[in-house]
Short mmCIF file of C-alpha atoms in Angstrom, two decimals:
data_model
loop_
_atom_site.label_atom_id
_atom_site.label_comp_id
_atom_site.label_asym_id
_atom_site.label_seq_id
_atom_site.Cartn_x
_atom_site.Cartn_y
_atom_site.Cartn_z
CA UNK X 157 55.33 -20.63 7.07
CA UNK X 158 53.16 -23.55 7.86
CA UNK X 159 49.64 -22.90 9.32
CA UNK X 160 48.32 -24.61 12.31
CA UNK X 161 45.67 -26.89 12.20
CA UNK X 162 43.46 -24.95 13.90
CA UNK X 163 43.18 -22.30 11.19
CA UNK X 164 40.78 -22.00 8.70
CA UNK X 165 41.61 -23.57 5.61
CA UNK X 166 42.15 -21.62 3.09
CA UNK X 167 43.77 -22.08 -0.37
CA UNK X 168 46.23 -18.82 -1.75
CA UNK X 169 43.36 -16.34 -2.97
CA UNK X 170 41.55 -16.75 1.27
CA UNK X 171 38.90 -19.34 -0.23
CA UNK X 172 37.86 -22.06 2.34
CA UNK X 173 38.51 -25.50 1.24
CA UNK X 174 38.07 -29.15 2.25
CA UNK X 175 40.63 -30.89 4.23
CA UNK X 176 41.55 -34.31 3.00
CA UNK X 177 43.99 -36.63 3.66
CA UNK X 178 47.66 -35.71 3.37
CA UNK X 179 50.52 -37.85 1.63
CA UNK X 180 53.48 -35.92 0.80
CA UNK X 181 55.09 -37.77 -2.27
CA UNK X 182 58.69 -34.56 -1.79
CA UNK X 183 59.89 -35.12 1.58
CA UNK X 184 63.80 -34.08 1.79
CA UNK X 185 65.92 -35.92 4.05
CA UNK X 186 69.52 -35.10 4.02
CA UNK X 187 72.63 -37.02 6.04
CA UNK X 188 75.12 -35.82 7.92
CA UNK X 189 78.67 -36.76 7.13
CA UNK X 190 78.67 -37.99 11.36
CA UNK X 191 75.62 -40.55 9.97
CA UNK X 192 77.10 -41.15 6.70
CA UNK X 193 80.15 -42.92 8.75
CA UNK X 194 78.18 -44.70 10.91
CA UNK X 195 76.18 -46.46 8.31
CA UNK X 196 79.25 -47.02 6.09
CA UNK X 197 81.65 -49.97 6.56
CA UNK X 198 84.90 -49.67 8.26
CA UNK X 199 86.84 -49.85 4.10
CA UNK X 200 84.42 -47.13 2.82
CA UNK X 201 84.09 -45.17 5.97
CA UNK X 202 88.53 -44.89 5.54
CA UNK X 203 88.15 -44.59 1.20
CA UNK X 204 85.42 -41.58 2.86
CA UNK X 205 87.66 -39.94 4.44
CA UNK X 206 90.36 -40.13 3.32
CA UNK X 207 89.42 -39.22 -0.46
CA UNK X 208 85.89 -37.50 0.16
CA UNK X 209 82.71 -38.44 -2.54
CA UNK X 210 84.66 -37.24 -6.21
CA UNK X 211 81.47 -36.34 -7.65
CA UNK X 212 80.21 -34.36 -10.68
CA UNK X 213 79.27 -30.76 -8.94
CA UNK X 214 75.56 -31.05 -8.55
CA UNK X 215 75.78 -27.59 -7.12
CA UNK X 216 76.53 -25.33 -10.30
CA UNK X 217 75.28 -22.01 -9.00
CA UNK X 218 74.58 -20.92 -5.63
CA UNK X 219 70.82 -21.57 -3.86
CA UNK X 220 68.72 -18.81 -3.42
CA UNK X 221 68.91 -20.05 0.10
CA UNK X 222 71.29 -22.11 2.11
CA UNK X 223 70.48 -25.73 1.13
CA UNK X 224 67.47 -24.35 -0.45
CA UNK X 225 65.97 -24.58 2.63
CA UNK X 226 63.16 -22.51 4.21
CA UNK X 227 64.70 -19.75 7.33
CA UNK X 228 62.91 -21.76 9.14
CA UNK X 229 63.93 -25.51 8.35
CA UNK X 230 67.13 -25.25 10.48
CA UNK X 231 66.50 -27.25 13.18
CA UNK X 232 67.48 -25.29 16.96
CA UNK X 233 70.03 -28.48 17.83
CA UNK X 234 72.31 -26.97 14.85
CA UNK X 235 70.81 -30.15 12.43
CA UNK X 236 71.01 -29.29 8.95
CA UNK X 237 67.22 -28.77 7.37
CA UNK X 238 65.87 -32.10 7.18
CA UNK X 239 68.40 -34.05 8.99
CA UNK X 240 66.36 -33.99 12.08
CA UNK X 241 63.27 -36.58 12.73
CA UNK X 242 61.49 -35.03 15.49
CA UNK X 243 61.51 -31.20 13.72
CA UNK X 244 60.42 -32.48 10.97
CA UNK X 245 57.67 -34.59 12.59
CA UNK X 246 57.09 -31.11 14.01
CA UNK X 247 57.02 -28.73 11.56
CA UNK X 248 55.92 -31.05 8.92
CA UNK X 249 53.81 -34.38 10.02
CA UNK X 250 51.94 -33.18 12.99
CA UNK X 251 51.32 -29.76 11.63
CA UNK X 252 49.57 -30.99 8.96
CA UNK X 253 48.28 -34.11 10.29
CA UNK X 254 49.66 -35.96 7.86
CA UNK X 255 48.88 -39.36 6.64
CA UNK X 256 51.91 -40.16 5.43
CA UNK X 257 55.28 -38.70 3.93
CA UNK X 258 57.78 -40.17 1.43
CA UNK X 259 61.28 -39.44 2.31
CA UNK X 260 63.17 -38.05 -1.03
CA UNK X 261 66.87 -37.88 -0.47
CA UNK X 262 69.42 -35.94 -2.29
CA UNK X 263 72.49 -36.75 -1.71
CA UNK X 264 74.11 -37.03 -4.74
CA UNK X 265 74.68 -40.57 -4.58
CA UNK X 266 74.24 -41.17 -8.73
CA UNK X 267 76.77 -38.38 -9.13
CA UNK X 268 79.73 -40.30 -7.64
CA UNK X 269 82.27 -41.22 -9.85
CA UNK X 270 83.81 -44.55 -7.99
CA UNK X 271 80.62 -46.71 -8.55
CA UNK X 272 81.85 -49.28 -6.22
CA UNK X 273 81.85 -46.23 -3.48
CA UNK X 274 78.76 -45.11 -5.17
CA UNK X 275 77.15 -48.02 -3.77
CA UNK X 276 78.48 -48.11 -0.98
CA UNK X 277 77.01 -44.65 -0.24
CA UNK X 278 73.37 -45.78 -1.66
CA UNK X 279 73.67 -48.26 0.91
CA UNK X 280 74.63 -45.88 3.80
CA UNK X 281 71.90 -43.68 2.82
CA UNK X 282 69.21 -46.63 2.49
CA UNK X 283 70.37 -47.68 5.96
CA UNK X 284 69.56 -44.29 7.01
CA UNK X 285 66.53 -43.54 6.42
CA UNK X 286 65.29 -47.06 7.20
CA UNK X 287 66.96 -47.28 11.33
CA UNK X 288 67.59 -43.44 11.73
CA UNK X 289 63.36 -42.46 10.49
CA UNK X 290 61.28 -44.77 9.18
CA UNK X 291 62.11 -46.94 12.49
CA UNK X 292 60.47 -44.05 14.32
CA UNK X 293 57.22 -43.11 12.38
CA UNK X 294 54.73 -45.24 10.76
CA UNK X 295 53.65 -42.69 8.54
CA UNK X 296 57.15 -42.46 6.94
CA UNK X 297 58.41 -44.37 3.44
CA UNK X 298 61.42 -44.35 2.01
CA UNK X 299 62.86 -44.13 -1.66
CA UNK X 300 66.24 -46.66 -2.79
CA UNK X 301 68.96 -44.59 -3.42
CA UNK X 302 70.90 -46.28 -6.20
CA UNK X 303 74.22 -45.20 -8.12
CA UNK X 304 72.25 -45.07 -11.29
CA UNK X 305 74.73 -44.34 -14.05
CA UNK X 306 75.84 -48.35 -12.91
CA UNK X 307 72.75 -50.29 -13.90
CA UNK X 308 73.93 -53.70 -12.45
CA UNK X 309 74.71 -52.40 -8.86
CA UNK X 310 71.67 -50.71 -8.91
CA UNK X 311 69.75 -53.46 -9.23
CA UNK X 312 72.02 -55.00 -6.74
CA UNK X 313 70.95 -52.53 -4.73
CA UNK X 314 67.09 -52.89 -5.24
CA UNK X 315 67.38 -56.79 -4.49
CA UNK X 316 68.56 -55.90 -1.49
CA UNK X 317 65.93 -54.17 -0.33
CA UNK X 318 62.83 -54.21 -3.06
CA UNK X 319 60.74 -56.24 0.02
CA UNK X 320 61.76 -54.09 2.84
CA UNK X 321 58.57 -53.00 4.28
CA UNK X 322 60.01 -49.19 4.47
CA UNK X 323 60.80 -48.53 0.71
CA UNK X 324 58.04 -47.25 -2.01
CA UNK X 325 60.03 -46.49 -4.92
CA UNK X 326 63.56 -46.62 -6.49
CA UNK X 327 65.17 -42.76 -6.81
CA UNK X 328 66.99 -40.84 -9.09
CA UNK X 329 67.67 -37.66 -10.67
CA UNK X 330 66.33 -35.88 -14.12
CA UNK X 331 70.09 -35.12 -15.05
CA UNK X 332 71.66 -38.03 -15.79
CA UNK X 333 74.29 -38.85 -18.03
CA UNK X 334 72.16 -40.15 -20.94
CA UNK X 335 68.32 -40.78 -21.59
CA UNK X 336 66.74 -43.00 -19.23
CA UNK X 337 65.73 -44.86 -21.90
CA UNK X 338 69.18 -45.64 -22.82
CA UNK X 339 69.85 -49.77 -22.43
CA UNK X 340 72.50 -48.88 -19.20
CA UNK X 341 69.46 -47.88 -17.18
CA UNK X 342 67.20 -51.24 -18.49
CA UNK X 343 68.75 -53.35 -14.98
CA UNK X 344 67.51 -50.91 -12.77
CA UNK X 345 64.00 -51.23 -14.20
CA UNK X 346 63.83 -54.98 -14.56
CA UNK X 347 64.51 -55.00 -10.86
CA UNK X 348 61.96 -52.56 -10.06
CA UNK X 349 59.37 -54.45 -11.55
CA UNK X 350 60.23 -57.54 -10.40
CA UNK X 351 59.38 -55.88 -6.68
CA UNK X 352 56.93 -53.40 -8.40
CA UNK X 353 58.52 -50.42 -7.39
CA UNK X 354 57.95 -46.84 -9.12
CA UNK X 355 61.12 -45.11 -10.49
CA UNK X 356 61.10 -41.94 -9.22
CA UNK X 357 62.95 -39.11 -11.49
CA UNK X 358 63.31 -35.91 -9.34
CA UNK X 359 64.60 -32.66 -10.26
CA UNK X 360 68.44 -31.97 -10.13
CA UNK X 361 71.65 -33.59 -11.34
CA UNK X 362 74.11 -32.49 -14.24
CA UNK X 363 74.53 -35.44 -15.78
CA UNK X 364 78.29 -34.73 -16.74
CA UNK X 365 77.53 -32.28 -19.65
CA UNK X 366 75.48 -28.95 -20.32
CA UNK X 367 72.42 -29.10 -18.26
CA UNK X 368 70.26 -27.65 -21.14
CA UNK X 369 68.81 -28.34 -24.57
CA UNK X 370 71.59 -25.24 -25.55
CA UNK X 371 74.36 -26.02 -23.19
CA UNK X 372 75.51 -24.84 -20.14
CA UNK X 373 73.29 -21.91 -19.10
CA UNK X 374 74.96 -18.88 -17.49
CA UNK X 375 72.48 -17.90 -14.93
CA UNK X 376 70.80 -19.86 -11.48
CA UNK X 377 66.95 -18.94 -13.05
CA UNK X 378 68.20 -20.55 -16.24
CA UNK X 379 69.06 -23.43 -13.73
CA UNK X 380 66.03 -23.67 -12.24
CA UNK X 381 63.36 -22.84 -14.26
CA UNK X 382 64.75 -25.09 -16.90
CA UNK X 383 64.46 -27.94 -15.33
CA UNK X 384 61.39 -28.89 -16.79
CA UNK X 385 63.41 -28.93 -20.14
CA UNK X 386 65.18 -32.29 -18.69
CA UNK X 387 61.73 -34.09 -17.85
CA UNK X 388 60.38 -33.44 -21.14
CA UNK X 389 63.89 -34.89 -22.93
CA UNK X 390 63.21 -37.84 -20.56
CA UNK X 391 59.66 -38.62 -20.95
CA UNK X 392 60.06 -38.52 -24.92
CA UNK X 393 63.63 -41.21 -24.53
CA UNK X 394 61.46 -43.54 -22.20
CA UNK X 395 58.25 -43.31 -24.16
CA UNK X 396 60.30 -43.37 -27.21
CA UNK X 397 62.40 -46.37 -26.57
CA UNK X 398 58.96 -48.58 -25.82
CA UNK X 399 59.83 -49.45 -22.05
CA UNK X 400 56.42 -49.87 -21.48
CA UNK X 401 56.55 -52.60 -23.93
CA UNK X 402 59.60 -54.31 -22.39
CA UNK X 403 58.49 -53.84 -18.90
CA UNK X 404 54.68 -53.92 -18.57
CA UNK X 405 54.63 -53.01 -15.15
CA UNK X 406 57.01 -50.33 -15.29
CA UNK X 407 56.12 -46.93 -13.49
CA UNK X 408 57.67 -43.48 -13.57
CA UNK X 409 57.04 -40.94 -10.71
CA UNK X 410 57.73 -37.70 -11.97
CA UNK X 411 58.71 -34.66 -8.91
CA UNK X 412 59.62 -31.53 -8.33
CA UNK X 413 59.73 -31.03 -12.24
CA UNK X 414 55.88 -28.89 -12.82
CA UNK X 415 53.08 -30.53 -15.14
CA UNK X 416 51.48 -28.13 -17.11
CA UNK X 417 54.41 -29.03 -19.88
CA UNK X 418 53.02 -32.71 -20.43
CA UNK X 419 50.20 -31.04 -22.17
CA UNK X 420 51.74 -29.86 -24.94
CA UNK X 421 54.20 -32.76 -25.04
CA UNK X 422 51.94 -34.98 -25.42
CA UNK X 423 50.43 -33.38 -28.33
CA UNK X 424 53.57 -32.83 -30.43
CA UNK X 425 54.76 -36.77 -29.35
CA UNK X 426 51.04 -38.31 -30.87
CA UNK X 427 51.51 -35.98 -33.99
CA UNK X 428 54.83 -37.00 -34.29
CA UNK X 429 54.22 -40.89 -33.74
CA UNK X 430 51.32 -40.85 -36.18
CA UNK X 431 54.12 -39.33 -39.06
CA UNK X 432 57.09 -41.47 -37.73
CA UNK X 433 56.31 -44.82 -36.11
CA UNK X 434 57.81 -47.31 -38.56
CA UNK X 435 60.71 -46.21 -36.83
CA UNK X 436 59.45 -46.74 -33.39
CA UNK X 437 58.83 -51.12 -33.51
CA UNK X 438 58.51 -51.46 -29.85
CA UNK X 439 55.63 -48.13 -29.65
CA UNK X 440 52.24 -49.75 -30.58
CA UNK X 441 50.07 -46.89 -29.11
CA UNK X 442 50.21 -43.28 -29.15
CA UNK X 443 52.49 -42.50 -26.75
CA UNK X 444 50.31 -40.02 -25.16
CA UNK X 445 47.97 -43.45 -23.95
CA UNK X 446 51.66 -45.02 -22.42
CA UNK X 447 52.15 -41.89 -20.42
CA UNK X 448 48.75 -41.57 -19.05
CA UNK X 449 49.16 -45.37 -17.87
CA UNK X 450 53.20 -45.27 -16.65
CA UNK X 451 53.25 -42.53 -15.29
CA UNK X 452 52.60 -39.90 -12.26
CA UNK X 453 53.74 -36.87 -11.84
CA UNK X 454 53.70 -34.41 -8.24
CA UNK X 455 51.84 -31.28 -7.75
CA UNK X 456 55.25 -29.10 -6.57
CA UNK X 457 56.42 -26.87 -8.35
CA UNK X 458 52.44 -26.12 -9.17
CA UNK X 459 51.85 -23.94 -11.92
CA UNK X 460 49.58 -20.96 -11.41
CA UNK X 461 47.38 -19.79 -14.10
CA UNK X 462 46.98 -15.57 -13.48
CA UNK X 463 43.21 -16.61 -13.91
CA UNK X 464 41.80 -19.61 -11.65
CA UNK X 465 39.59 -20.66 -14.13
CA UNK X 466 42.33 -21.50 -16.05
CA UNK X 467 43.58 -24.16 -13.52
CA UNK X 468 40.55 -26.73 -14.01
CA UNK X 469 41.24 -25.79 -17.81
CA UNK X 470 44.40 -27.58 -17.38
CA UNK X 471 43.74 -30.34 -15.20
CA UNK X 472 41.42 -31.32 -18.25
CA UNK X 473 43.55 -30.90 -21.27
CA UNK X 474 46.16 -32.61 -18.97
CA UNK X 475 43.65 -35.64 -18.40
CA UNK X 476 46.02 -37.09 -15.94
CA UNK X 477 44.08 -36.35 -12.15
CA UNK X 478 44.57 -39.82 -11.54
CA UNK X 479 47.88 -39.60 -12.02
CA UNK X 480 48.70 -36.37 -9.99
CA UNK X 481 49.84 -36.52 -6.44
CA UNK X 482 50.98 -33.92 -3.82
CA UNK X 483 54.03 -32.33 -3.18
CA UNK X 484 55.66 -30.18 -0.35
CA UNK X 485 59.32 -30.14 -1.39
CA UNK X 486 60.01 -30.02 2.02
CA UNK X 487 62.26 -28.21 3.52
CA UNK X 488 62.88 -26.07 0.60
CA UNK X 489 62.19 -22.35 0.20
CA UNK X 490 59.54 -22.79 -2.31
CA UNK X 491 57.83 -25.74 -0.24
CA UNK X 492 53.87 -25.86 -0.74
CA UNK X 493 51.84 -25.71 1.71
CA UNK X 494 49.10 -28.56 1.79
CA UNK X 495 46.19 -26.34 2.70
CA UNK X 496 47.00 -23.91 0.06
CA UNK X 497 48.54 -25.63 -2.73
CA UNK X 498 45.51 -26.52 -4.81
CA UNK X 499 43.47 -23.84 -5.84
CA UNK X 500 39.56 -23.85 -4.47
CA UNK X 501 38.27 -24.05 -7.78
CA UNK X 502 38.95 -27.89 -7.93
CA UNK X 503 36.38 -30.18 -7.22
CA UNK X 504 36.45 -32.10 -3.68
CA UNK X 505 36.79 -35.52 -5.06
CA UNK X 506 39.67 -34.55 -7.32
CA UNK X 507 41.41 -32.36 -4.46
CA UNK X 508 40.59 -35.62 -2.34
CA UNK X 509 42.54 -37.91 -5.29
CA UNK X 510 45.40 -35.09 -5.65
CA UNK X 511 45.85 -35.54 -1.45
CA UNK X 512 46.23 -38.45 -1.06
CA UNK X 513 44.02 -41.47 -3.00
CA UNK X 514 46.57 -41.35 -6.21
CA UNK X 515 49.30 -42.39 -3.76
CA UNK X 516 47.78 -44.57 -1.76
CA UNK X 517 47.24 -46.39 -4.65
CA UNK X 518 50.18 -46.13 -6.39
CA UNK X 519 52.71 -46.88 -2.87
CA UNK X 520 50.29 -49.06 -1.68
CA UNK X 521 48.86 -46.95 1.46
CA UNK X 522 46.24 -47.57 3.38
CA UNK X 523 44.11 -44.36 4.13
#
């Protein structure tokens, strides 16, 4: 449950700490099929219902919750969680006094297999979130959905709105059909950097195939928890491939997927590179330095040492507090709340960078 503003603030052992600003780089907005219509053209709106999405199931075992969302996410009007501005503004933006929130959709837009439709829907959902919130709160930005296993029509999709005041980052998911560093995806990041947007790689997807390392797991923890497994098999493609090389102002916003994993991946990928790089032309630098510089990854799911000492431990073998911003995952079940979320132990200027200052920079923010 959230906690108002006027209680103490507290992190999760009852020690007081210092408010900061708030941006919430994990905000879930969802769309109702009524909206979906109404932002689709008359062709697609009939090819909608008459034939439905045709997607990959994104869905392959059953939420712990309904939507994943919190009990209390569902909005009184009969909304699905995070389909409705003003809760949300509620139980979200004014309860925390937020400075801002960036809208994360999942709608399984990259999943559908008509890509012409598939854009269509990107479209739709852009539309969406630009007249139905963004419209109504200053403190709201928005992410471009894009049917990412087509690279062209996602770019097409990213010219058409890279400018728009409202957007702060291209989105897509950690499953996808084959490494982001694979040459399909290149389009979609040669038109991110032209506007010098972030790609942001949440957690979820199937990609088509067995969702882990080992195939198709049989159980929803399996699901869940290994997640993570998919970030690290995407970090090592696009350090691997030498995007950074080809696209110099390329950035990667990494979210929902934990952190305490690049650690250790960055260590086996410098030990590696230092054995192996003749075969790597286009990596000049241990890739350790390209993902300290590319990339930025979000605070939710947070790990949580059983010791609190341990936490600061790994925000310095990590190295990256520059680089890590704030999650909520809202309107999930295992949303973070911002006044507990980091632990007390961590210094006020890098709680204040954690906030808020890493994103402001990085989307451009004035706090």
């Amino acid at each position: 449950m959230a906690v108002s503003l006027t209680s103490p603030l507290q992190d999760r052992t009852g020690a007081e700490v210092v408010r900061t600003p708030i941006i919430d780089t994990d905000v879930h907005v969802y769309i109702q099929p009524d909206d979906l219509e109404r932002h689709l053209s008359p062709f697609w709106r009939d090819q909608y219902l008459n034939f439905g999405k045709r997607t990959y199931d994104g869905m392959l075992f059953p939420r712990s919750m309904p939507m994943a969302a919190r009990h209390d996410a569902w909005p009184p009007n009969g909304d699905i969680p995070g389909a409705n501005l003003e809760f949300t503004q509620m139980q979200l933006l004014d309860e925390f006094d937020m400075d801002y929130a960036i809208l994360t959709p999942l709608t399984g837009t990259g999943e559908v297999l008509n890509f012409d439709f598939g854009l269509a829907h990107a479209q739709a959902v852009n539309d969406y979130q630009i007249e139905d919130w963004c419209a109504h709160d200053s403190r709201l930005r928005a992410s471009i959905i894009i049917p990412y296993e087509d690279g062209p029509l996602s770019a097409e999709e990213i010219h058409r709105l890279g400018n728009h005041p409202s957007m702060a980052q291209v989105f897509l998911v950690t499953r996808t059909r084959d490494p982001l560093g694979s040459r399909r995806y290149w389009p979609i990041y040669e038109a991110a950097c032209e506007y010098d947007l972030p790609i942001a790689v949440h957690f979820g997807g199937v990609g088509g195939s067995g969702i882990t390392g080992a195939g198709s797991p049989t159980y929803y923890i399996e699901d869940h928890a290994g997640m993570a497994q998919s970030f690290q098999s995407q970090v090592t493609s696009i350090v691997s491939q030498g995007l950074f090389e080809i696209f110099d102002n390329l950035k990667f916003v990494l979210i929902e997927g934990g952190f305490a994993w690049m650690i250790p991946l960055m260590w086996r990928l410098d030990r590696t590179w230092e054995k192996l790089h003749k075969e790597l032309p286009r990596v000049k630098k241990p890739p350790s330095e390209y993902i300290r510089e590319h990339m930025w990854i979000s605070t939710q799911p947070i790990e949580e040492p059983l010791y609190p000492h341990q936490f600061n431990q790994m925000l310095d073998q990590l190295d990256m507090t520059d680089r890590l911003m704030f999650a909520s995952d809202y309107p999930h079940w295992d949303f973070d709340n911002p006044m507990r979320a980091i632990p007390s132990t961590v210094a006020d200027a890098a709680r204040r960078r954690i906030m808020a200052e890493n994103a402001a920079e990085l989307y451009d923010l004035p706090i």
